[in-house]
Amino acid sequence: MAGQDCIFCRIIAGQIPSVRVFENDRVLAFLDIRPISDGHTLLIPKIHAGSLSECDVSVLAEMIGVVGPLGKAVVGAVQAEGYNLLCNNGRAAGQLVDHVHFHIIPRRCDDGVLARWPHKEYPAGGAEAMAEKIRRLLAIS
Ligand code: 5GP
Ligand code: ZN
């Protein structure tokens, strides 16, 4: 799904208005239309990729390079104390737009914006067994 079917591709093409914060030939940052907090910004690659694993590594590297200064500027603009860098992958993880994107969500201590994550504990030997499963499935070329 790209081009006319993808809302973020249409934003890149200027077919849907957006409030742009930064762009170069590979990435675009713009304000989220329904911000979780003031300044909530989305950073996207200009080449369509549905998910992180479909995104060209050099484009991801560009996104990571931009996130540092962009996060700092967003935090400064709203005088926040930090930010969450969030990338929802898959419906189960809350991904609604299938064009890879990083959320930059400004945060303040005790703002209650994102609920605290529940934490579990591994039973004895559970962490080692889990790591072994992951290692077996890991394909890095
Ligand atoms: P996801 O749930 O896929 O990680 O996040 C998609 C984000 O895109 C949401 O936070 C949503 O508010 C934002 N969004 C969806 N459509 C538009 C749009 O047309 N313009 C802008 N600026 N943001 C959008
Ligand atoms: Zn797209």
Short mmCIF file of C-alpha atoms and ligand atoms in Angstrom, two decimals:
data_model
loop_
_atom_site.label_atom_id
_atom_site.label_comp_id
_atom_site.label_asym_id
_atom_site.label_seq_id
_atom_site.Cartn_x
_atom_site.Cartn_y
_atom_site.Cartn_z
CA MET A 1 0.00 0.00 0.00
CA ALA A 2 1.60 3.24 -1.13
CA GLY A 3 0.79 6.33 -3.20
CA GLN A 4 -2.91 7.24 -3.20
CA ASP A 5 -3.76 4.51 -0.68
CA CYS A 6 -1.33 5.75 1.95
CA ILE A 7 -2.22 8.85 3.95
CA PHE A 8 1.42 9.64 4.75
CA CYS A 9 2.48 9.28 1.10
CA ARG A 10 -0.28 11.76 0.29
CA ILE A 11 1.04 14.14 2.96
CA ILE A 12 4.54 13.86 1.46
CA ALA A 13 3.08 14.65 -1.99
CA GLY A 14 1.27 17.70 -0.56
CA GLN A 15 -2.14 16.23 -1.44
CA ILE A 16 -3.15 16.37 2.24
CA PRO A 17 -2.17 19.45 4.25
CA SER A 18 0.24 19.06 7.14
CA VAL A 19 2.12 21.34 9.49
CA ARG A 20 5.74 20.63 8.55
CA VAL A 21 8.60 20.95 10.99
CA PHE A 22 11.56 19.60 8.99
CA GLU A 23 12.27 17.89 5.71
CA ASN A 24 15.13 16.90 3.48
CA ASP A 25 15.16 14.65 0.41
CA ARG A 26 14.72 11.47 2.51
CA VAL A 27 12.61 12.30 5.58
CA LEU A 28 9.74 14.54 6.66
CA ALA A 29 8.67 15.64 10.15
CA PHE A 30 5.25 17.15 10.80
CA LEU A 31 2.88 17.69 13.73
CA ASP A 32 0.54 14.85 14.62
CA ILE A 33 -3.03 15.90 13.87
CA ARG A 34 -4.28 14.43 17.19
CA PRO A 35 -1.39 15.11 19.56
CA ILE A 36 -0.89 13.05 22.72
CA SER A 37 0.84 16.14 24.11
CA ASP A 38 1.64 19.60 22.69
CA GLY A 39 4.38 19.35 20.08
CA HIS A 40 3.77 15.63 19.33
CA THR A 41 5.67 15.20 16.07
CA LEU A 42 5.84 12.40 13.49
CA LEU A 43 9.01 11.60 11.55
CA ILE A 44 8.58 9.55 8.37
CA PRO A 45 10.68 8.35 5.45
CA LYS A 46 9.76 9.87 2.09
CA ILE A 47 9.97 6.44 0.43
CA HIS A 48 6.99 4.29 1.41
CA ALA A 49 7.72 1.40 3.77
CA GLY A 50 4.95 -0.32 5.68
CA SER A 51 7.07 -1.28 8.66
CA LEU A 52 10.56 -0.99 10.11
CA SER A 53 11.64 -4.29 8.55
CA GLU A 54 10.58 -3.07 5.08
CA CYS A 55 12.43 0.22 5.41
CA ASP A 56 15.82 0.65 3.77
CA VAL A 57 18.56 0.68 6.41
CA SER A 58 20.14 3.88 5.07
CA VAL A 59 16.77 5.65 5.37
CA LEU A 60 16.36 4.37 8.93
CA ALA A 61 19.85 5.65 9.70
CA GLU A 62 18.82 9.06 8.37
CA MET A 63 15.73 9.00 10.62
CA ILE A 64 17.82 8.13 13.66
CA GLY A 65 20.23 10.92 12.78
CA VAL A 66 17.38 13.44 12.61
CA VAL A 67 15.63 12.25 15.78
CA GLY A 68 18.30 13.62 18.14
CA PRO A 69 18.20 17.29 17.09
CA LEU A 70 14.47 17.11 16.28
CA GLY A 71 13.61 15.69 19.73
CA LYS A 72 15.68 18.40 21.37
CA ALA A 73 13.92 21.15 19.39
CA VAL A 74 10.45 19.71 20.11
CA VAL A 75 11.23 19.49 23.83
CA GLY A 76 12.58 23.05 23.79
CA ALA A 77 9.53 24.40 21.96
CA VAL A 78 7.12 23.17 24.63
CA GLN A 79 9.56 23.35 27.54
CA ALA A 80 9.11 19.66 28.24
CA GLU A 81 11.44 17.59 30.40
CA GLY A 82 11.93 14.68 28.00
CA TYR A 83 10.22 12.76 25.22
CA ASN A 84 9.18 9.27 24.21
CA LEU A 85 10.40 8.00 20.86
CA LEU A 86 7.74 5.51 19.85
CA CYS A 87 7.39 3.30 16.80
CA ASN A 88 4.25 1.17 16.72
CA ASN A 89 4.80 -1.96 14.65
CA GLY A 90 1.68 -3.94 13.71
CA ARG A 91 -1.96 -3.56 14.70
CA ALA A 92 -1.41 -5.32 18.03
CA ALA A 93 1.13 -2.63 18.88
CA GLY A 94 -1.23 0.19 17.90
CA GLN A 95 0.01 0.89 14.36
CA LEU A 96 -2.88 2.42 12.41
CA VAL A 97 -0.98 4.03 9.53
CA ASP A 98 1.03 1.52 7.51
CA HIS A 99 3.85 3.89 6.59
CA VAL A 100 6.69 3.58 9.07
CA HIS A 101 6.85 6.52 11.47
CA PHE A 102 8.48 7.60 14.71
CA HIS A 103 6.38 9.46 17.25
CA ILE A 104 8.22 12.11 19.26
CA ILE A 105 6.01 12.73 22.30
CA PRO A 106 7.09 15.50 24.68
CA ARG A 107 6.80 14.50 28.36
CA ARG A 108 6.83 16.07 31.78
CA CYS A 109 7.34 14.28 35.08
CA ASP A 110 4.02 12.97 36.39
CA ASP A 111 2.07 14.17 33.32
CA GLY A 112 0.23 10.83 33.30
CA VAL A 113 0.29 10.86 29.48
CA LEU A 114 1.38 7.27 28.91
CA ALA A 115 0.37 4.74 31.55
CA ARG A 116 3.21 2.94 33.28
CA TRP A 117 4.03 -0.39 31.66
CA PRO A 118 3.30 -3.56 33.61
CA HIS A 119 6.40 -5.62 34.42
CA LYS A 120 6.64 -9.39 34.79
CA GLU A 121 9.37 -11.65 36.03
CA TYR A 122 10.89 -14.67 34.26
CA PRO A 123 10.83 -17.96 36.14
CA ALA A 124 14.23 -19.57 36.80
CA GLY A 125 15.89 -20.33 33.43
CA GLY A 126 13.11 -18.52 31.56
CA ALA A 127 15.25 -15.59 30.40
CA GLU A 128 17.95 -17.92 29.00
CA ALA A 129 15.34 -20.05 27.16
CA MET A 130 13.73 -16.92 25.73
CA ALA A 131 17.04 -15.49 24.55
CA GLU A 132 17.88 -18.80 22.86
CA LYS A 133 14.54 -18.77 20.97
CA ILE A 134 15.17 -15.21 19.78
CA ARG A 135 18.75 -16.00 18.73
CA ARG A 136 17.53 -18.94 16.63
CA LEU A 137 15.00 -16.74 14.77
CA LEU A 138 17.31 -13.77 14.35
CA ALA A 139 18.29 -13.10 10.75
CA ILE A 140 20.75 -10.28 10.34
CA SER A 141 22.66 -10.10 7.10
P1 5GP B 1 0.02 4.99 14.71
O1 5GP B 1 -1.13 4.62 15.60
O2 5GP B 1 -0.12 4.39 13.32
O3 5GP B 1 1.37 4.71 15.33
O4 5GP B 1 -0.02 6.56 14.60
C1 5GP B 1 -0.52 7.25 13.50
C2 5GP B 1 -0.56 8.72 13.89
O5 5GP B 1 -0.82 9.46 12.73
C3 5GP B 1 -1.66 9.05 14.90
O6 5GP B 1 -1.07 9.62 16.08
C4 5GP B 1 -2.55 10.03 14.15
O7 5GP B 1 -3.04 11.08 14.98
C5 5GP B 1 -1.64 10.56 13.06
N1 5GP B 1 -2.35 10.92 11.84
C6 5GP B 1 -3.25 10.15 11.17
N2 5GP B 1 -3.69 10.81 10.09
C7 5GP B 1 -3.05 12.02 10.07
C8 5GP B 1 -3.11 13.14 9.17
O8 5GP B 1 -3.82 13.17 8.17
N3 5GP B 1 -2.30 14.19 9.48
C9 5GP B 1 -1.47 14.19 10.57
N4 5GP B 1 -0.74 15.28 10.76
N5 5GP B 1 -1.41 13.16 11.42
C10 5GP B 1 -2.20 12.08 11.17
ZN ZN B 2 3.21 5.64 2.40
#
